């Protein structure tokens, strides 16, 4: 019988040749190969500066949310442990971290929970928004999480993002904000009476039905908020029809209550 062991040296040489060609290709095209192991962490692992220091120079992967305070069209964002969080880089708290892309690529905003993979760097930075921090993630790759990758309350939040409930709610809040604070926006010459539009009440009802279809009590707060927004919108539309612009401000308190009820609620979806 023929001995197949004689083929092994030939196979090894072929494999070695392929490896050499791949390495030469990356070298010629100035492509860096990062052989470091990726360490998966969470914001729960970061409770002190000592925790951060242990990660310095390591390549990590972390799940979080992009803060709305992040600059748009810039190569960095603020990653937080809570949706829509504006409570970032508070001394003594480790609920946020700046994330910088590789080669200065602009980072877009996402309502979805995202995974960030990059290197932990410790250095004092004051960015273009005059925000200062002592550590960040650099050379980052940012990807929307998939529903299979998350669980618990994060998965529940994912459903809202996936079904555009969050986008629709934010658009609704934005339109209502323009009406209830119209006196201030007009004074700053941001908007005029002829630019105002009625709020689509049917869209609010459709949004409520979408959330009710989840048949999940954990979403009851959103239904409650939508009911309040429906009532406020009905009043605002009536005032708009009558051109009673100065009376929009009477709905400020009710609007703010609904707004904060929702944003305190989403804090429950902490990663």
PDB file of N, CA and C in Angstrom, residues 86-139:
ATOM      1  N   UNK A  86     -28.453  61.609  27.668  1.00  0.00           N
ATOM      2  CA  UNK A  86     -27.674  62.840  27.535  1.00  0.00           C
ATOM      3  C   UNK A  86     -26.820  63.053  28.791  1.00  0.00           C
ATOM      4  N   UNK A  87     -26.881  62.091  29.681  1.00  0.00           N
ATOM      5  CA  UNK A  87     -26.125  62.146  30.936  1.00  0.00           C
ATOM      6  C   UNK A  87     -24.791  61.436  30.725  1.00  0.00           C
ATOM      7  N   UNK A  88     -23.878  62.116  30.008  1.00  0.00           N
ATOM      8  CA  UNK A  88     -22.627  61.467  29.612  1.00  0.00           C
ATOM      9  C   UNK A  88     -21.415  62.169  30.217  1.00  0.00           C
ATOM     10  N   UNK A  89     -20.371  61.396  30.468  1.00  0.00           N
ATOM     11  CA  UNK A  89     -19.085  61.885  30.965  1.00  0.00           C
ATOM     12  C   UNK A  89     -19.229  62.686  32.259  1.00  0.00           C
ATOM     13  N   UNK A  90     -20.118  62.194  33.122  1.00  0.00           N
ATOM     14  CA  UNK A  90     -20.269  62.790  34.442  1.00  0.00           C
ATOM     15  C   UNK A  90     -19.187  62.218  35.347  1.00  0.00           C
ATOM     16  N   UNK A  91     -18.508  63.056  36.095  1.00  0.00           N
ATOM     17  CA  UNK A  91     -17.418  62.598  36.949  1.00  0.00           C
ATOM     18  C   UNK A  91     -17.901  61.539  37.933  1.00  0.00           C
ATOM     19  N   UNK A  92     -17.177  60.439  37.997  1.00  0.00           N
ATOM     20  CA  UNK A  92     -17.534  59.360  38.901  1.00  0.00           C
ATOM     21  C   UNK A  92     -18.496  58.338  38.318  1.00  0.00           C
ATOM     22  N   UNK A  93     -19.017  58.620  37.108  1.00  0.00           N
ATOM     23  CA  UNK A  93     -19.918  57.668  36.447  1.00  0.00           C
ATOM     24  C   UNK A  93     -19.224  57.104  35.208  1.00  0.00           C
ATOM     25  N   UNK A  94     -19.482  55.836  34.935  1.00  0.00           N
ATOM     26  CA  UNK A  94     -18.839  55.171  33.808  1.00  0.00           C
ATOM     27  C   UNK A  94     -19.898  54.564  32.883  1.00  0.00           C
ATOM     28  N   UNK A  95     -20.918  55.392  32.595  1.00  0.00           N
ATOM     29  CA  UNK A  95     -22.032  54.947  31.759  1.00  0.00           C
ATOM     30  C   UNK A  95     -21.865  55.352  30.303  1.00  0.00           C
ATOM     31  N   UNK A  96     -20.699  55.909  29.950  1.00  0.00           N
ATOM     32  CA  UNK A  96     -20.504  56.374  28.578  1.00  0.00           C
ATOM     33  C   UNK A  96     -19.033  56.298  28.205  1.00  0.00           C
ATOM     34  N   UNK A  97     -18.799  56.206  26.897  1.00  0.00           N
ATOM     35  CA  UNK A  97     -17.425  56.178  26.393  1.00  0.00           C
ATOM     36  C   UNK A  97     -17.419  56.749  24.983  1.00  0.00           C
ATOM     37  N   UNK A  98     -16.427  57.569  24.681  1.00  0.00           N
ATOM     38  CA  UNK A  98     -16.291  58.113  23.330  1.00  0.00           C
ATOM     39  C   UNK A  98     -15.740  57.029  22.406  1.00  0.00           C
ATOM     40  N   UNK A  99     -16.243  57.025  21.177  1.00  0.00           N
ATOM     41  CA  UNK A  99     -15.848  56.008  20.198  1.00  0.00           C
ATOM     42  C   UNK A  99     -15.397  56.711  18.925  1.00  0.00           C
ATOM     43  N   UNK A 100     -14.169  56.426  18.491  1.00  0.00           N
ATOM     44  CA  UNK A 100     -13.597  57.055  17.304  1.00  0.00           C
ATOM     45  C   UNK A 100     -13.420  56.015  16.201  1.00  0.00           C
ATOM     46  N   UNK A 101     -13.849  56.367  15.000  1.00  0.00           N
ATOM     47  CA  UNK A 101     -13.729  55.437  13.878  1.00  0.00           C
ATOM     48  C   UNK A 101     -12.295  55.391  13.356  1.00  0.00           C
ATOM     49  N   UNK A 102     -12.017  54.391  12.554  1.00  0.00           N
ATOM     50  CA  UNK A 102     -10.702  54.274  11.936  1.00  0.00           C
ATOM     51  C   UNK A 102     -10.630  55.169  10.702  1.00  0.00           C
ATOM     52  N   UNK A 103      -9.509  55.830  10.507  1.00  0.00           N
ATOM     53  CA  UNK A 103      -9.252  56.674   9.331  1.00  0.00           C
ATOM     54  C   UNK A 103     -10.230  57.848   9.206  1.00  0.00           C
ATOM     55  N   UNK A 104     -10.820  58.266  10.329  1.00  0.00           N
ATOM     56  CA  UNK A 104     -11.666  59.453  10.296  1.00  0.00           C
ATOM     57  C   UNK A 104     -12.963  59.311   9.535  1.00  0.00           C
ATOM     58  N   UNK A 105     -13.469  58.100   9.424  1.00  0.00           N
ATOM     59  CA  UNK A 105     -14.730  57.868   8.713  1.00  0.00           C
ATOM     60  C   UNK A 105     -15.902  58.378   9.562  1.00  0.00           C
ATOM     61  N   UNK A 106     -16.803  59.134   8.943  1.00  0.00           N
ATOM     62  CA  UNK A 106     -17.955  59.679   9.669  1.00  0.00           C
ATOM     63  C   UNK A 106     -18.849  58.546  10.167  1.00  0.00           C
ATOM     64  N   UNK A 107     -19.409  58.717  11.361  1.00  0.00           N
ATOM     65  CA  UNK A 107     -20.270  57.704  11.970  1.00  0.00           C
ATOM     66  C   UNK A 107     -21.713  58.210  11.975  1.00  0.00           C
ATOM     67  N   UNK A 108     -22.624  57.408  11.457  1.00  0.00           N
ATOM     68  CA  UNK A 108     -24.033  57.791  11.419  1.00  0.00           C
ATOM     69  C   UNK A 108     -24.746  57.431  12.718  1.00  0.00           C
ATOM     70  N   UNK A 109     -25.887  58.088  12.932  1.00  0.00           N
ATOM     71  CA  UNK A 109     -26.681  57.819  14.136  1.00  0.00           C
ATOM     72  C   UNK A 109     -27.571  56.600  13.909  1.00  0.00           C
ATOM     73  N   UNK A 110     -27.874  55.878  14.976  1.00  0.00           N
ATOM     74  CA  UNK A 110     -28.775  54.727  14.902  1.00  0.00           C
ATOM     75  C   UNK A 110     -29.611  54.650  16.170  1.00  0.00           C
ATOM     76  N   UNK A 111     -30.907  54.334  16.009  1.00  0.00           N
ATOM     77  CA  UNK A 111     -31.771  54.094  17.162  1.00  0.00           C
ATOM     78  C   UNK A 111     -31.548  52.706  17.749  1.00  0.00           C
ATOM     79  N   UNK A 112     -30.922  51.826  16.986  1.00  0.00           N
ATOM     80  CA  UNK A 112     -30.717  50.449  17.417  1.00  0.00           C
ATOM     81  C   UNK A 112     -29.592  50.363  18.448  1.00  0.00           C
ATOM     82  N   UNK A 113     -29.638  49.337  19.300  1.00  0.00           N
ATOM     83  CA  UNK A 113     -28.438  49.038  20.088  1.00  0.00           C
ATOM     84  C   UNK A 113     -27.325  48.650  19.119  1.00  0.00           C
ATOM     85  N   UNK A 114     -26.099  49.048  19.420  1.00  0.00           N
ATOM     86  CA  UNK A 114     -24.988  48.794  18.500  1.00  0.00           C
ATOM     87  C   UNK A 114     -23.843  48.097  19.223  1.00  0.00           C
ATOM     88  N   UNK A 115     -23.095  47.321  18.452  1.00  0.00           N
ATOM     89  CA  UNK A 115     -21.857  46.728  18.937  1.00  0.00           C
ATOM     90  C   UNK A 115     -20.691  47.570  18.432  1.00  0.00           C
ATOM     91  N   UNK A 116     -19.780  47.903  19.338  1.00  0.00           N
ATOM     92  CA  UNK A 116     -18.573  48.644  18.983  1.00  0.00           C
ATOM     93  C   UNK A 116     -17.369  47.756  19.263  1.00  0.00           C
ATOM     94  N   UNK A 117     -16.489  47.635  18.274  1.00  0.00           N
ATOM     95  CA  UNK A 117     -15.255  46.869  18.434  1.00  0.00           C
ATOM     96  C   UNK A 117     -14.074  47.779  18.132  1.00  0.00           C
ATOM     97  N   UNK A 118     -13.159  47.902  19.088  1.00  0.00           N
ATOM     98  CA  UNK A 118     -12.000  48.754  18.887  1.00  0.00           C
ATOM     99  C   UNK A 118     -11.050  48.682  20.075  1.00  0.00           C
ATOM    100  N   UNK A 119     -10.054  49.549  20.062  1.00  0.00           N
ATOM    101  CA  UNK A 119      -9.001  49.516  21.088  1.00  0.00           C
ATOM    102  C   UNK A 119      -9.238  50.570  22.166  1.00  0.00           C
ATOM    103  N   UNK A 120      -9.128  50.154  23.422  1.00  0.00           N
ATOM    104  CA  UNK A 120      -9.238  51.083  24.546  1.00  0.00           C
ATOM    105  C   UNK A 120      -7.941  51.899  24.663  1.00  0.00           C
ATOM    106  N   UNK A 121      -8.103  53.220  24.666  1.00  0.00           N
ATOM    107  CA  UNK A 121      -6.970  54.126  24.799  1.00  0.00           C
ATOM    108  C   UNK A 121      -7.221  55.064  25.975  1.00  0.00           C
ATOM    109  N   UNK A 122      -6.196  55.278  26.789  1.00  0.00           N
ATOM    110  CA  UNK A 122      -6.314  56.215  27.906  1.00  0.00           C
ATOM    111  C   UNK A 122      -5.507  57.466  27.588  1.00  0.00           C
ATOM    112  N   UNK A 123      -6.176  58.569  27.408  1.00  0.00           N
ATOM    113  CA  UNK A 123      -5.543  59.869  27.166  1.00  0.00           C
ATOM    114  C   UNK A 123      -6.598  60.955  27.312  1.00  0.00           C
ATOM    115  N   UNK A 124      -6.176  62.116  27.754  1.00  0.00           N
ATOM    116  CA  UNK A 124      -7.086  63.229  27.934  1.00  0.00           C
ATOM    117  C   UNK A 124      -7.418  63.843  26.576  1.00  0.00           C
ATOM    118  N   UNK A 125      -8.713  63.944  26.291  1.00  0.00           N
ATOM    119  CA  UNK A 125      -9.180  64.473  25.005  1.00  0.00           C
ATOM    120  C   UNK A 125     -10.243  65.548  25.262  1.00  0.00           C
ATOM    121  N   UNK A 126     -10.176  66.639  24.520  1.00  0.00           N
ATOM    122  CA  UNK A 126     -11.280  67.589  24.434  1.00  0.00           C
ATOM    123  C   UNK A 126     -11.666  67.646  22.965  1.00  0.00           C
ATOM    124  N   UNK A 127     -12.856  67.188  22.636  1.00  0.00           N
ATOM    125  CA  UNK A 127     -13.227  67.035  21.228  1.00  0.00           C
ATOM    126  C   UNK A 127     -13.786  68.330  20.634  1.00  0.00           C
ATOM    127  N   UNK A 128     -14.262  68.233  19.403  1.00  0.00           N
ATOM    128  CA  UNK A 128     -14.732  69.414  18.678  1.00  0.00           C
ATOM    129  C   UNK A 128     -15.990  70.020  19.287  1.00  0.00           C
ATOM    130  N   UNK A 129     -16.654  69.281  20.170  1.00  0.00           N
ATOM    131  CA  UNK A 129     -17.831  69.809  20.865  1.00  0.00           C
ATOM    132  C   UNK A 129     -17.475  70.354  22.249  1.00  0.00           C
ATOM    133  N   UNK A 130     -16.160  70.440  22.509  1.00  0.00           N
ATOM    134  CA  UNK A 130     -15.648  70.921  23.794  1.00  0.00           C
ATOM    135  C   UNK A 130     -16.023  69.994  24.950  1.00  0.00           C
ATOM    136  N   UNK A 131     -16.229  68.706  24.633  1.00  0.00           N
ATOM    137  CA  UNK A 131     -16.478  67.691  25.653  1.00  0.00           C
ATOM    138  C   UNK A 131     -15.150  67.019  25.985  1.00  0.00           C
ATOM    139  N   UNK A 132     -14.864  66.849  27.265  1.00  0.00           N
ATOM    140  CA  UNK A 132     -13.587  66.277  27.693  1.00  0.00           C
ATOM    141  C   UNK A 132     -13.785  64.912  28.349  1.00  0.00           C
ATOM    142  N   UNK A 133     -12.818  64.019  28.128  1.00  0.00           N
ATOM    143  CA  UNK A 133     -12.838  62.692  28.734  1.00  0.00           C
ATOM    144  C   UNK A 133     -11.424  62.135  28.725  1.00  0.00           C
ATOM    145  N   UNK A 134     -11.200  61.127  29.572  1.00  0.00           N
ATOM    146  CA  UNK A 134      -9.850  60.597  29.756  1.00  0.00           C
ATOM    147  C   UNK A 134      -9.602  59.250  29.116  1.00  0.00           C
ATOM    148  N   UNK A 135     -10.583  58.694  28.443  1.00  0.00           N
ATOM    149  CA  UNK A 135     -10.395  57.411  27.762  1.00  0.00           C
ATOM    150  C   UNK A 135     -11.398  57.307  26.629  1.00  0.00           C
ATOM    151  N   UNK A 136     -11.107  56.449  25.672  1.00  0.00           N
ATOM    152  CA  UNK A 136     -11.979  56.295  24.513  1.00  0.00           C
ATOM    153  C   UNK A 136     -11.696  54.970  23.832  1.00  0.00           C
ATOM    154  N   UNK A 137     -12.490  54.646  22.839  1.00  0.00           N
ATOM    155  CA  UNK A 137     -12.238  53.499  21.967  1.00  0.00           C
ATOM    156  C   UNK A 137     -11.839  54.051  20.607  1.00  0.00           C
ATOM    157  N   UNK A 138     -10.696  53.624  20.083  1.00  0.00           N
ATOM    158  CA  UNK A 138     -10.251  54.120  18.782  1.00  0.00           C
ATOM    159  C   UNK A 138     -10.269  52.994  17.742  1.00  0.00           C
ATOM    160  N   UNK A 139     -10.122  53.393  16.472  1.00  0.00           N
ATOM    161  CA  UNK A 139     -10.135  52.442  15.346  1.00  0.00           C
ATOM    162  C   UNK A 139     -11.357  51.534  15.418  1.00  0.00           C
TER     163      UNK A 139
END
